[in-house]
mmCIF file of C-alpha atoms in Angstrom:
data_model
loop_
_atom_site.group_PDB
_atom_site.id
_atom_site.type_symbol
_atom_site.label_atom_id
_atom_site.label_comp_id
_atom_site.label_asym_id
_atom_site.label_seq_id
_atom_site.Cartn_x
_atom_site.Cartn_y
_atom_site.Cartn_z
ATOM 1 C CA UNK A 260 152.972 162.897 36.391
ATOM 2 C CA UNK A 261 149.305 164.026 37.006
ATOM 3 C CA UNK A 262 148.212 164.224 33.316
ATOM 4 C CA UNK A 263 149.610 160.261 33.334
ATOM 5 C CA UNK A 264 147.301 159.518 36.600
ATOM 6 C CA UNK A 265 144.488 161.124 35.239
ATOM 7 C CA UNK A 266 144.841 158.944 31.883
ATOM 8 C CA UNK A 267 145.599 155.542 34.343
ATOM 9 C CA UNK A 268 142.135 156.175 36.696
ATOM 10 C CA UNK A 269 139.623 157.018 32.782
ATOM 11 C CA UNK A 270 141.925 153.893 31.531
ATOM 12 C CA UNK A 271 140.847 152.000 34.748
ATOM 13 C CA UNK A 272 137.224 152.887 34.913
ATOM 14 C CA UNK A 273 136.762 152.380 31.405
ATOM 15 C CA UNK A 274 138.483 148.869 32.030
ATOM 16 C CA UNK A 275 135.634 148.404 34.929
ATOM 17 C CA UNK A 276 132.835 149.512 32.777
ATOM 18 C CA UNK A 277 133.799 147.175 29.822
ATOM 19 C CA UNK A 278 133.929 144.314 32.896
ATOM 20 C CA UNK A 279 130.368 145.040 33.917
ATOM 21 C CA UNK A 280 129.358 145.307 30.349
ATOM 22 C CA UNK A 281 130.698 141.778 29.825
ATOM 23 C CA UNK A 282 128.915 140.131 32.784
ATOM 24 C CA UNK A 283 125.979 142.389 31.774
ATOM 25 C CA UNK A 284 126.278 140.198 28.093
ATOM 26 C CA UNK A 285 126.664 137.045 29.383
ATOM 27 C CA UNK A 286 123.704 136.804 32.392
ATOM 28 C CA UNK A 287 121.906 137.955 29.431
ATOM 29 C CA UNK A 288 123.209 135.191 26.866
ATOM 30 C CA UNK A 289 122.765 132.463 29.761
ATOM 31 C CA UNK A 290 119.493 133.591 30.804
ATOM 32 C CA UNK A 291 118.610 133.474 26.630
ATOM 33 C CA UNK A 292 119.380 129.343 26.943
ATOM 34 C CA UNK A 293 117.493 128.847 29.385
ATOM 35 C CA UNK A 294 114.299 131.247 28.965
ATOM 36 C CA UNK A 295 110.782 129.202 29.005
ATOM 37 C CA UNK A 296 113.535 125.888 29.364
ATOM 38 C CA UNK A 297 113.773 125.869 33.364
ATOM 39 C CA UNK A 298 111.949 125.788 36.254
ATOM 40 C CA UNK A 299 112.842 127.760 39.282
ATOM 41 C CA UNK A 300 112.501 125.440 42.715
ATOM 42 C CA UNK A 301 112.021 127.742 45.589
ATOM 43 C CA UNK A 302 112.709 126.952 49.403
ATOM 44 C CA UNK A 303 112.899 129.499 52.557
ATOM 45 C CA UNK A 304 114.856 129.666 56.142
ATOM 46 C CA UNK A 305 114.690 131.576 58.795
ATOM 47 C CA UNK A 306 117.993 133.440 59.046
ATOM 48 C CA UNK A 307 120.642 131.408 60.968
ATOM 49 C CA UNK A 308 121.488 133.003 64.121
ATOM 50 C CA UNK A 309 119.428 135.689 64.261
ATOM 51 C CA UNK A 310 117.187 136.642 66.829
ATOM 52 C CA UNK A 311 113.593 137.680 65.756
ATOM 53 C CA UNK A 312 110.711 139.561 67.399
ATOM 54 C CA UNK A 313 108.256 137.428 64.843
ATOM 55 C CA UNK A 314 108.213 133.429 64.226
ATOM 56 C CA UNK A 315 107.590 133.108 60.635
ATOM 57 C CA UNK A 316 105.742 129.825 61.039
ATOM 58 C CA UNK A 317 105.362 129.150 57.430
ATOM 59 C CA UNK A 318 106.025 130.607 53.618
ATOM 60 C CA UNK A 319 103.865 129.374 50.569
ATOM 61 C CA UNK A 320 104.246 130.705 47.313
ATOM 62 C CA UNK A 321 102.068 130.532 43.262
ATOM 63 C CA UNK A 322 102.786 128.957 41.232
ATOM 64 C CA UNK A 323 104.160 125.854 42.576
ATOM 65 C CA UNK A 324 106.635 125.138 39.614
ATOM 66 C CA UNK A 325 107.645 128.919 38.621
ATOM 67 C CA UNK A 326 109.311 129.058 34.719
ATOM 68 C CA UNK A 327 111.767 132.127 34.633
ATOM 69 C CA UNK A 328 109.772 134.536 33.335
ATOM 70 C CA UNK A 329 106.473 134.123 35.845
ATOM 71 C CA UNK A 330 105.265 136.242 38.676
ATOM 72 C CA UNK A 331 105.487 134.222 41.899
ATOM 73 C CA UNK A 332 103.153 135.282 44.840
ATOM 74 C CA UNK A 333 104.245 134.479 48.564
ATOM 75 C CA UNK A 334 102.283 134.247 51.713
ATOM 76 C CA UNK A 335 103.973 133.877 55.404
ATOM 77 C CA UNK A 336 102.204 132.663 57.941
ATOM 78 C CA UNK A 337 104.049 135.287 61.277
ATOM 79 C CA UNK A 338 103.341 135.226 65.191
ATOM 80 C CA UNK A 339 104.129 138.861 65.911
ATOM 81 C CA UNK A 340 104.953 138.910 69.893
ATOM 82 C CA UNK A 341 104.329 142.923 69.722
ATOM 83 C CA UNK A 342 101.819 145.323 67.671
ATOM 84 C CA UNK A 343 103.667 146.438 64.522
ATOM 85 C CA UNK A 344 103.604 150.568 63.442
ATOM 86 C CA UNK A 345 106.397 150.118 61.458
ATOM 87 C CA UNK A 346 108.540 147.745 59.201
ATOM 88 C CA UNK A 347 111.458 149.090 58.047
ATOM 89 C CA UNK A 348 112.389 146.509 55.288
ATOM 90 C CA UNK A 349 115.380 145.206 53.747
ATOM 91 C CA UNK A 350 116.180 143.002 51.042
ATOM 92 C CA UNK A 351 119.449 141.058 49.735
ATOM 93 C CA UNK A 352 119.752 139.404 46.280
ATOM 94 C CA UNK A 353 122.782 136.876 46.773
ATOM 95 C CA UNK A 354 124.698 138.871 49.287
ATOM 96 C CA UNK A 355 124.406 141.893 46.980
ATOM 97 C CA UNK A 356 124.213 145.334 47.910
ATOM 98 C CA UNK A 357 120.729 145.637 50.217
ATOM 99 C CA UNK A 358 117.951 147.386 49.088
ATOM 100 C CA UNK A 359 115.781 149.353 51.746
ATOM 101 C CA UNK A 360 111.580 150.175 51.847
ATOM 102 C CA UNK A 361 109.145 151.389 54.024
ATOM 103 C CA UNK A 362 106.891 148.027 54.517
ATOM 104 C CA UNK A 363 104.105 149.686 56.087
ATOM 105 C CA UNK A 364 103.830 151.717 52.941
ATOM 106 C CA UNK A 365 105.132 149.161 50.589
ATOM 107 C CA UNK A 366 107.291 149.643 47.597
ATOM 108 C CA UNK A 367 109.074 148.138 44.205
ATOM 109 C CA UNK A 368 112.339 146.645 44.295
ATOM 110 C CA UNK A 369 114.760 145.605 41.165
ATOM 111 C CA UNK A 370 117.510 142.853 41.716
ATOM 112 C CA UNK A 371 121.250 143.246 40.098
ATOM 113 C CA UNK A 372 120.907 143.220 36.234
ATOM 114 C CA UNK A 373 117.154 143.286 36.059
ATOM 115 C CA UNK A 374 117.014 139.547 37.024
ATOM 116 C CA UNK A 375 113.717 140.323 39.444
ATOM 117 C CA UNK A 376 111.216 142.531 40.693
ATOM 118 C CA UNK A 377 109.982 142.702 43.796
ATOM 119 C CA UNK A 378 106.729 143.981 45.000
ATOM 120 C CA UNK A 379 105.709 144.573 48.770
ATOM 121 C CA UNK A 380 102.609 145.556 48.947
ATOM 122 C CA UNK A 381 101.747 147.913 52.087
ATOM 123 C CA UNK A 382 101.279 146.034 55.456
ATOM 124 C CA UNK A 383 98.458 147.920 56.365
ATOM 125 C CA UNK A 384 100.137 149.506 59.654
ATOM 126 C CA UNK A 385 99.434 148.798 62.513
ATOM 127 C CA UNK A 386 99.557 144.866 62.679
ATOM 128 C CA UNK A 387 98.031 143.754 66.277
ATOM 129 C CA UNK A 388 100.290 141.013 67.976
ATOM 130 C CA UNK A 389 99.571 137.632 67.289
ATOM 131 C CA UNK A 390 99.098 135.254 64.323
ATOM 132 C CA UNK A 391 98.972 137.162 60.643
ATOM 133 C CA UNK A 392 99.211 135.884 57.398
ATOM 134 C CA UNK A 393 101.461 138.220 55.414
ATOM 135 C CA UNK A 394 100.148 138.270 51.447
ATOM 136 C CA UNK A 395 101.781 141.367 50.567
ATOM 137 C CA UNK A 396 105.386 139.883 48.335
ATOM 138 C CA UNK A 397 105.025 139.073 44.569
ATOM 139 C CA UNK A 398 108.330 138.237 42.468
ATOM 140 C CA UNK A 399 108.163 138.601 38.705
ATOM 141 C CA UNK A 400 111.548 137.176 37.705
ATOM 142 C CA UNK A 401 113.058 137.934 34.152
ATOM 143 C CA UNK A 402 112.634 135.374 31.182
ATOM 144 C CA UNK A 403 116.656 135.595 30.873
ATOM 145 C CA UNK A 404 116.890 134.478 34.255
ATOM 146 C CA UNK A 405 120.022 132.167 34.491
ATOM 147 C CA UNK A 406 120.396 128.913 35.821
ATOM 148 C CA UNK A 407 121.599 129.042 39.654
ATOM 149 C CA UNK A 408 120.862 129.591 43.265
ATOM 150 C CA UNK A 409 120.195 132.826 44.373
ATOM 151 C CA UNK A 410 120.095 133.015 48.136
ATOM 152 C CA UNK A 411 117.411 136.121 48.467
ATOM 153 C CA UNK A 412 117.318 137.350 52.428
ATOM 154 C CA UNK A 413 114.477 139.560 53.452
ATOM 155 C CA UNK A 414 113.732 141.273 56.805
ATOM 156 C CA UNK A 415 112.517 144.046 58.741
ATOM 157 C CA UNK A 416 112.605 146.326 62.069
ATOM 158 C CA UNK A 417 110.287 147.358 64.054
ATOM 159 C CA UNK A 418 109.622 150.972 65.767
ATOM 160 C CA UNK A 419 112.185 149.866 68.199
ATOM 161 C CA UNK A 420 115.072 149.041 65.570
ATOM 162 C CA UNK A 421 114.670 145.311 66.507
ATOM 163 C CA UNK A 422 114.638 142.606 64.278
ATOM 164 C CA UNK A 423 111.030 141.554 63.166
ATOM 165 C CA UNK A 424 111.277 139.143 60.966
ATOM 166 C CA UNK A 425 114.416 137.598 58.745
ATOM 167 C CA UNK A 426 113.851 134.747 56.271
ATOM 168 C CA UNK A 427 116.032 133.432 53.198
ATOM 169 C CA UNK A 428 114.465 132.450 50.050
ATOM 170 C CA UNK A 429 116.288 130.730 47.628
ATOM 171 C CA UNK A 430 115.326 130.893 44.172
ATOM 172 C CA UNK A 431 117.259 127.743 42.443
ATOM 173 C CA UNK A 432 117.057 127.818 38.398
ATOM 174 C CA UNK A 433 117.681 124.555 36.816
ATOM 175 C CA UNK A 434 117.462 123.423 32.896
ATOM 176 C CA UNK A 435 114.508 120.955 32.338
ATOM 177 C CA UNK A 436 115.740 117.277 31.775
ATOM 178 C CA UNK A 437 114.566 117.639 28.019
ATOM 179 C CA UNK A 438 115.682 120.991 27.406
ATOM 180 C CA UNK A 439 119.068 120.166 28.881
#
């Protein structure tokens, strides 16, 4: 009765592994029909509901009209209402397991499949209180980037464990009208 779990569980994860292989194929075939044939539209939010210790006033980004494929380069506009010595920051690629980095110091993050990368560059700790502009987040998405929304959320403590800042970004990859 063991021997038969033990075959049932490697029967099971091998089942799970084929699964993930399988969604693994298909982002990748998806993202092959539209590579260099959509543009990415990109809008931001500040996190419903939740109570800051920043205003993010505003969030521009480079290129204007991304392709899959390009690296896009953002710039926020914060009011920080107290000096900053440290940013613990996290980041969440479509409600997705979240990925953690020491802002101050920066750091690299990938998204689920490869889809993105992520750099923070360092904040340059301590931030005085007041109005900074925040240049420090490029996104190089993949060329096999499939068509979708992707709801990205991105935030960060402070020394104190409050919330600094929280913001969505929502990366929305659509078929050009004559690629369609």
């Amino acid at each position: 009765l063991v021997r038969r779990a033990d075959q049932f569980q490697r029967q099971n994860r091998a089942c799970e592994m084929a699964r993930a292989a399988a969604v693994v194929v298909v982002v990748a075939l998806l993202g092959m029909v539209s590579a260099s044939r959509a543009t990415i539209t990109i809008s931001w939010a500040k996190c419903p509901g939740t109570a800051t210790q920043a205003d993010v006033k505003t969030v521009t980004w480079a290129p204007q009209s991304p392709k899959a494929g390009d690296k896009v380069s953002f710039a926020a506009k914060v009011d920080f209402t107290d000096a900053v010595t440290f940013a613990n920051g996290t980041i969440v690629f479509d409600n997705i397991q979240p990925t953690h980095w020491d802002w101050c110091k920066g750091g690299d993050v990938t998204a689920p499949f490869s889809l993105a990368t992520v750099h923070f560059a360092s904040l340059n700790c301590p931030i005085a209180a007041g109005a900074t502009k925040i240049t420090a987040v490029d996104v190089t998405t993949s060329a096999f980037l499939p068509p979708g929304k992707v709801p990205i959320e991105i935030s960060s403590r402070d020394q104190a464990g409050h919330t600094q800042v929280c913001l969505v970004l929502t990366l929305d990859n659509t078929l050009d009208e004559e690629a369609a």
